[in-house]
mmCIF file of C-alpha atoms in Angstrom:
data_model
loop_
_atom_site.group_PDB
_atom_site.id
_atom_site.type_symbol
_atom_site.label_atom_id
_atom_site.label_comp_id
_atom_site.label_asym_id
_atom_site.label_seq_id
_atom_site.Cartn_x
_atom_site.Cartn_y
_atom_site.Cartn_z
ATOM 1 C CA MET A 18 -75.188 69.085 -28.539
ATOM 2 C CA SER A 19 -72.035 70.707 -27.195
ATOM 3 C CA SER A 20 -69.886 69.063 -24.500
ATOM 4 C CA ASN A 21 -71.168 71.726 -22.096
ATOM 5 C CA ASP A 22 -74.781 70.762 -22.885
ATOM 6 C CA GLY A 23 -73.873 67.130 -22.265
ATOM 7 C CA THR A 24 -72.454 67.983 -18.857
ATOM 8 C CA LYS A 25 -75.631 69.857 -17.880
ATOM 9 C CA SER A 26 -77.821 66.952 -19.061
ATOM 10 C CA SER A 27 -75.732 64.490 -17.072
ATOM 11 C CA LYS A 28 -76.079 66.615 -13.942
ATOM 12 C CA ALA A 29 -79.841 66.957 -14.385
ATOM 13 C CA ALA A 30 -80.202 63.193 -14.803
ATOM 14 C CA GLY A 31 -78.703 62.721 -11.339
ATOM 15 C CA ARG A 32 -80.914 65.336 -9.709
ATOM 16 C CA VAL A 33 -82.215 64.434 -6.226
ATOM 17 C CA LEU A 34 -85.664 65.968 -5.676
ATOM 18 C CA LEU A 35 -86.487 67.147 -2.165
ATOM 19 C CA PRO A 36 -89.612 66.296 -0.119
ATOM 20 C CA SER A 37 -92.567 68.503 -1.044
ATOM 21 C CA GLU A 38 -93.963 68.965 2.489
ATOM 22 C CA VAL A 39 -91.722 72.002 3.023
ATOM 23 C CA VAL A 40 -91.153 74.562 0.254
ATOM 24 C CA PRO A 41 -89.344 77.932 0.114
ATOM 25 C CA VAL A 42 -91.099 81.257 -0.366
ATOM 26 C CA ARG A 43 -88.265 83.731 0.109
ATOM 27 C CA TYR A 44 -84.518 83.549 0.798
ATOM 28 C CA ASP A 45 -82.567 86.305 2.560
ATOM 29 C CA ILE A 46 -78.885 85.452 2.252
ATOM 30 C CA LYS A 47 -75.824 87.214 3.643
ATOM 31 C CA LEU A 48 -72.403 86.157 2.334
ATOM 32 C CA THR A 49 -69.034 87.372 3.615
ATOM 33 C CA PRO A 50 -66.218 86.223 1.293
ATOM 34 C CA ASN A 51 -62.568 86.102 2.353
ATOM 35 C CA LEU A 52 -60.440 86.490 -0.786
ATOM 36 C CA GLU A 53 -57.235 85.696 1.106
ATOM 37 C CA ALA A 54 -58.335 82.440 2.758
ATOM 38 C CA PHE A 55 -60.634 81.471 -0.180
ATOM 39 C CA THR A 56 -63.567 80.911 2.169
ATOM 40 C CA PHE A 57 -66.891 82.565 2.918
ATOM 41 C CA ASP A 58 -69.285 82.816 5.850
ATOM 42 C CA GLY A 59 -73.020 82.639 5.293
ATOM 43 C CA GLU A 60 -76.215 83.514 7.140
ATOM 44 C CA GLU A 61 -79.562 82.597 5.660
ATOM 45 C CA SER A 62 -83.204 83.142 6.585
ATOM 46 C CA ILE A 63 -85.708 81.222 4.476
ATOM 47 C CA ASP A 64 -89.440 81.898 4.637
ATOM 48 C CA ILE A 65 -90.954 78.438 4.243
ATOM 49 C CA ASP A 66 -94.412 76.924 3.937
ATOM 50 C CA VAL A 67 -95.097 73.638 5.756
ATOM 51 C CA SER A 68 -97.971 71.576 4.314
ATOM 52 C CA SER A 69 -97.876 68.604 6.698
ATOM 53 C CA ASP A 70 -98.176 68.459 10.474
ATOM 54 C CA ALA A 71 -96.033 65.303 10.587
ATOM 55 C CA VAL A 72 -92.722 66.911 9.626
ATOM 56 C CA ASN A 73 -89.881 67.282 12.132
ATOM 57 C CA SER A 74 -87.019 67.752 9.681
ATOM 58 C CA VAL A 75 -86.156 69.881 6.669
ATOM 59 C CA THR A 76 -83.911 68.692 3.835
ATOM 60 C CA LEU A 77 -82.142 71.064 1.444
ATOM 61 C CA HIS A 78 -79.499 70.674 -1.223
ATOM 62 C CA ALA A 79 -75.965 71.491 -0.053
ATOM 63 C CA LYS A 80 -72.504 70.709 -1.361
ATOM 64 C CA GLU A 81 -69.099 71.476 0.165
ATOM 65 C CA LEU A 82 -70.667 73.571 2.933
ATOM 66 C CA CYS A 83 -70.024 73.432 6.685
ATOM 67 C CA PHE A 84 -72.944 74.008 9.048
ATOM 68 C CA ILE A 85 -72.799 75.806 12.384
ATOM 69 C CA SER A 86 -76.447 76.040 13.446
ATOM 70 C CA ALA A 87 -80.050 75.953 12.258
ATOM 71 C CA SER A 88 -83.356 76.955 13.820
ATOM 72 C CA TYR A 89 -87.043 77.062 12.928
ATOM 73 C CA THR A 90 -89.546 79.708 14.048
ATOM 74 C CA PRO A 91 -93.288 79.551 13.227
ATOM 75 C CA GLN A 92 -94.624 82.814 11.835
ATOM 76 C CA ASN A 93 -97.500 82.656 14.300
ATOM 77 C CA LYS A 94 -95.693 82.741 17.653
ATOM 78 C CA THR A 95 -98.857 81.544 19.459
ATOM 79 C CA LYS A 96 -98.368 78.169 17.740
ATOM 80 C CA GLY A 97 -94.882 77.567 19.090
ATOM 81 C CA GLU A 98 -91.468 78.942 19.933
ATOM 82 C CA THR A 99 -88.169 78.858 18.074
ATOM 83 C CA MET A 100 -86.643 75.379 17.876
ATOM 84 C CA GLU A 101 -82.937 74.728 17.445
ATOM 85 C CA ALA A 102 -81.951 71.801 15.229
ATOM 86 C CA THR A 103 -80.816 68.868 17.358
ATOM 87 C CA GLU A 104 -79.092 67.115 14.452
ATOM 88 C CA ILE A 105 -77.531 68.267 11.196
ATOM 89 C CA ASN A 106 -77.025 65.336 8.832
ATOM 90 C CA LEU A 107 -75.108 65.545 5.562
ATOM 91 C CA ASN A 108 -75.612 63.142 2.670
ATOM 92 C CA LEU A 109 -72.527 63.603 0.517
ATOM 93 C CA LYS A 110 -73.759 61.326 -2.284
ATOM 94 C CA ALA A 111 -77.122 63.061 -2.625
ATOM 95 C CA THR A 112 -75.547 66.479 -1.842
ATOM 96 C CA THR A 113 -78.212 67.259 0.754
ATOM 97 C CA VAL A 114 -78.353 68.405 4.360
ATOM 98 C CA THR A 115 -81.147 67.522 6.784
ATOM 99 C CA PHE A 116 -81.961 69.604 9.847
ATOM 100 C CA CYS A 117 -83.759 67.574 12.518
ATOM 101 C CA PHE A 118 -85.896 69.267 15.182
ATOM 102 C CA PRO A 119 -87.132 68.030 18.576
ATOM 103 C CA SER A 120 -90.806 68.232 17.558
ATOM 104 C CA ASN A 121 -92.940 68.666 14.456
ATOM 105 C CA LEU A 122 -92.922 71.928 12.538
ATOM 106 C CA THR A 123 -96.060 74.072 12.647
ATOM 107 C CA LEU A 124 -98.382 73.976 9.658
ATOM 108 C CA GLY A 125 -98.139 77.046 7.446
ATOM 109 C CA ALA A 126 -95.585 79.808 7.363
ATOM 110 C CA GLY A 127 -92.320 79.800 9.294
ATOM 111 C CA VAL A 128 -88.694 80.841 9.067
ATOM 112 C CA LEU A 129 -85.688 78.532 8.773
ATOM 113 C CA ARG A 130 -82.428 80.207 9.844
ATOM 114 C CA ILE A 131 -79.066 78.662 8.977
ATOM 115 C CA VAL A 132 -75.486 79.688 9.751
ATOM 116 C CA PHE A 133 -72.853 78.072 7.549
ATOM 117 C CA SER A 134 -69.506 78.498 5.811
ATOM 118 C CA GLY A 135 -68.018 77.396 2.513
ATOM 119 C CA PHE A 136 -65.054 77.491 0.172
ATOM 120 C CA LEU A 137 -64.322 79.746 -2.779
ATOM 121 C CA ASN A 138 -63.400 76.895 -5.090
ATOM 122 C CA ASN A 139 -61.477 77.143 -8.363
ATOM 123 C CA GLN A 140 -63.917 74.994 -10.360
ATOM 124 C CA MET A 141 -66.088 77.793 -11.815
ATOM 125 C CA ALA A 142 -69.073 76.380 -9.919
ATOM 126 C CA GLY A 143 -71.168 77.841 -7.124
ATOM 127 C CA PHE A 144 -69.355 80.684 -5.331
ATOM 128 C CA TYR A 145 -65.873 80.470 -6.828
ATOM 129 C CA ARG A 146 -62.623 82.377 -7.183
ATOM 130 C CA SER A 147 -60.667 83.364 -10.261
ATOM 131 C CA LYS A 148 -57.727 85.562 -11.201
ATOM 132 C CA TYR A 149 -57.478 88.690 -13.307
ATOM 133 C CA THR A 150 -54.806 91.282 -14.050
ATOM 134 C CA ASP A 151 -55.530 94.953 -13.367
ATOM 135 C CA ILE A 152 -54.455 97.878 -15.554
ATOM 136 C CA ASN A 153 -51.143 98.038 -13.703
ATOM 137 C CA GLY A 154 -50.332 94.418 -14.448
ATOM 138 C CA VAL A 155 -51.011 93.261 -10.879
ATOM 139 C CA SER A 156 -52.670 89.871 -10.401
ATOM 140 C CA LYS A 157 -55.884 90.070 -8.357
ATOM 141 C CA THR A 158 -58.483 87.609 -7.072
ATOM 142 C CA MET A 159 -62.217 87.974 -7.548
ATOM 143 C CA ALA A 160 -65.203 85.924 -6.408
ATOM 144 C CA SER A 161 -68.085 85.156 -8.776
ATOM 145 C CA THR A 162 -71.123 82.887 -8.923
ATOM 146 C CA GLN A 163 -72.280 80.264 -11.405
ATOM 147 C CA PHE A 164 -75.401 78.324 -10.425
ATOM 148 C CA GLU A 165 -76.204 76.227 -13.511
ATOM 149 C CA SER A 166 -76.714 73.348 -13.307
ATOM 150 C CA LEU A 167 -77.130 72.179 -9.690
ATOM 151 C CA ASP A 168 -74.376 74.487 -8.398
ATOM 152 C CA ALA A 169 -76.353 76.977 -6.293
ATOM 153 C CA ARG A 170 -76.038 74.390 -3.491
ATOM 154 C CA ARG A 171 -72.287 75.102 -3.369
ATOM 155 C CA ALA A 172 -72.968 78.706 -2.321
ATOM 156 C CA PHE A 173 -75.857 78.288 0.133
ATOM 157 C CA PRO A 174 -78.265 75.530 1.250
ATOM 158 C CA CYS A 175 -81.372 75.652 -0.928
ATOM 159 C CA TRP A 176 -84.030 73.854 -2.922
ATOM 160 C CA ASP A 177 -81.781 73.567 -5.970
ATOM 161 C CA GLU A 178 -84.442 72.482 -8.442
ATOM 162 C CA PRO A 179 -86.423 74.420 -11.086
ATOM 163 C CA ALA A 180 -89.878 73.809 -9.601
ATOM 164 C CA ALA A 181 -88.972 75.395 -6.253
ATOM 165 C CA LYS A 182 -89.534 79.023 -7.216
ATOM 166 C CA ALA A 183 -88.815 81.690 -4.589
ATOM 167 C CA VAL A 184 -87.849 85.336 -4.121
ATOM 168 C CA PHE A 185 -84.257 86.175 -3.168
ATOM 169 C CA GLY A 186 -82.704 88.986 -1.149
ATOM 170 C CA ILE A 187 -78.905 89.164 -1.203
ATOM 171 C CA THR A 188 -76.487 90.945 1.141
ATOM 172 C CA LEU A 189 -72.707 91.000 0.632
ATOM 173 C CA VAL A 190 -70.172 91.990 3.284
ATOM 174 C CA VAL A 191 -66.844 92.909 1.683
ATOM 175 C CA PRO A 192 -63.746 94.978 2.456
ATOM 176 C CA ALA A 193 -64.626 98.648 1.907
ATOM 177 C CA HIS A 194 -61.962 99.137 -0.782
ATOM 178 C CA LEU A 195 -63.415 96.396 -2.993
ATOM 179 C CA THR A 196 -66.283 96.641 -5.481
ATOM 180 C CA ALA A 197 -69.278 94.276 -5.351
ATOM 181 C CA PHE A 198 -71.941 93.776 -8.030
ATOM 182 C CA SER A 199 -75.261 91.979 -8.240
ATOM 183 C CA ASN A 200 -77.767 91.438 -11.029
ATOM 184 C CA MET A 201 -80.217 93.531 -8.981
ATOM 185 C CA PRO A 202 -79.968 97.201 -7.922
ATOM 186 C CA GLU A 203 -78.382 98.180 -4.638
ATOM 187 C CA ARG A 204 -80.937 98.888 -1.895
ATOM 188 C CA ALA A 205 -78.806 99.953 1.071
ATOM 189 C CA ARG A 206 -75.180 100.253 2.126
ATOM 190 C CA LYS A 207 -73.469 100.713 5.496
ATOM 191 C CA THR A 208 -69.917 100.604 6.804
ATOM 192 C CA LEU A 209 -68.801 98.139 9.467
ATOM 193 C CA ASP A 210 -65.750 97.525 11.633
ATOM 194 C CA GLY A 211 -64.655 101.137 11.765
ATOM 195 C CA GLY A 212 -64.963 101.607 8.036
ATOM 196 C CA LYS A 213 -62.920 98.538 7.084
ATOM 197 C CA MET A 214 -65.908 96.553 5.810
ATOM 198 C CA CYS A 215 -69.006 97.421 3.812
ATOM 199 C CA GLU A 216 -72.396 95.685 3.955
ATOM 200 C CA ILE A 217 -74.386 96.002 0.734
ATOM 201 C CA GLN A 218 -78.022 94.935 0.381
ATOM 202 C CA TYR A 219 -79.517 94.292 -3.029
ATOM 203 C CA LEU A 220 -83.148 94.217 -4.107
#
């Protein structure tokens, strides 16, 4: 076993499993990195399935993220309206965040929306920054992702465990002069802020 394998095994041994009453079906995530401030802004909509009618909170994995707001909307609007989270509680040891709502979530399908921000760290984990030198010898900064093991939670709140399978849709908002890549094909692209920024959606 390599030292890297040992690190992954150690991380997995400390894994905190989330309650099973709420599970993800699909994530739609928008990230806006700032390569000068080494930060990023995030917006996330998660299609969830609620299997208990006695649930008034949702817990996800999260690490080194700051939370602005969260809301829950049942898919069937006749069963309830959108609820804003009344409390957002972080557990730094367990690396989780819990969104508490004023009443129980509706059984079945719904959407959890979260607005958050984070840091482009220099630890090669989650959504991180690194340096490279271009063909002219100029030092540049780039942002990359590394989600194994247990590091997706550094980039966005999620069920960061293998059993919680879900579909992902990713959108990046970057300065128009920069290049952005994903491991999936580009679906749509539009310019923002008078052509200064570019929003790219991936399949």
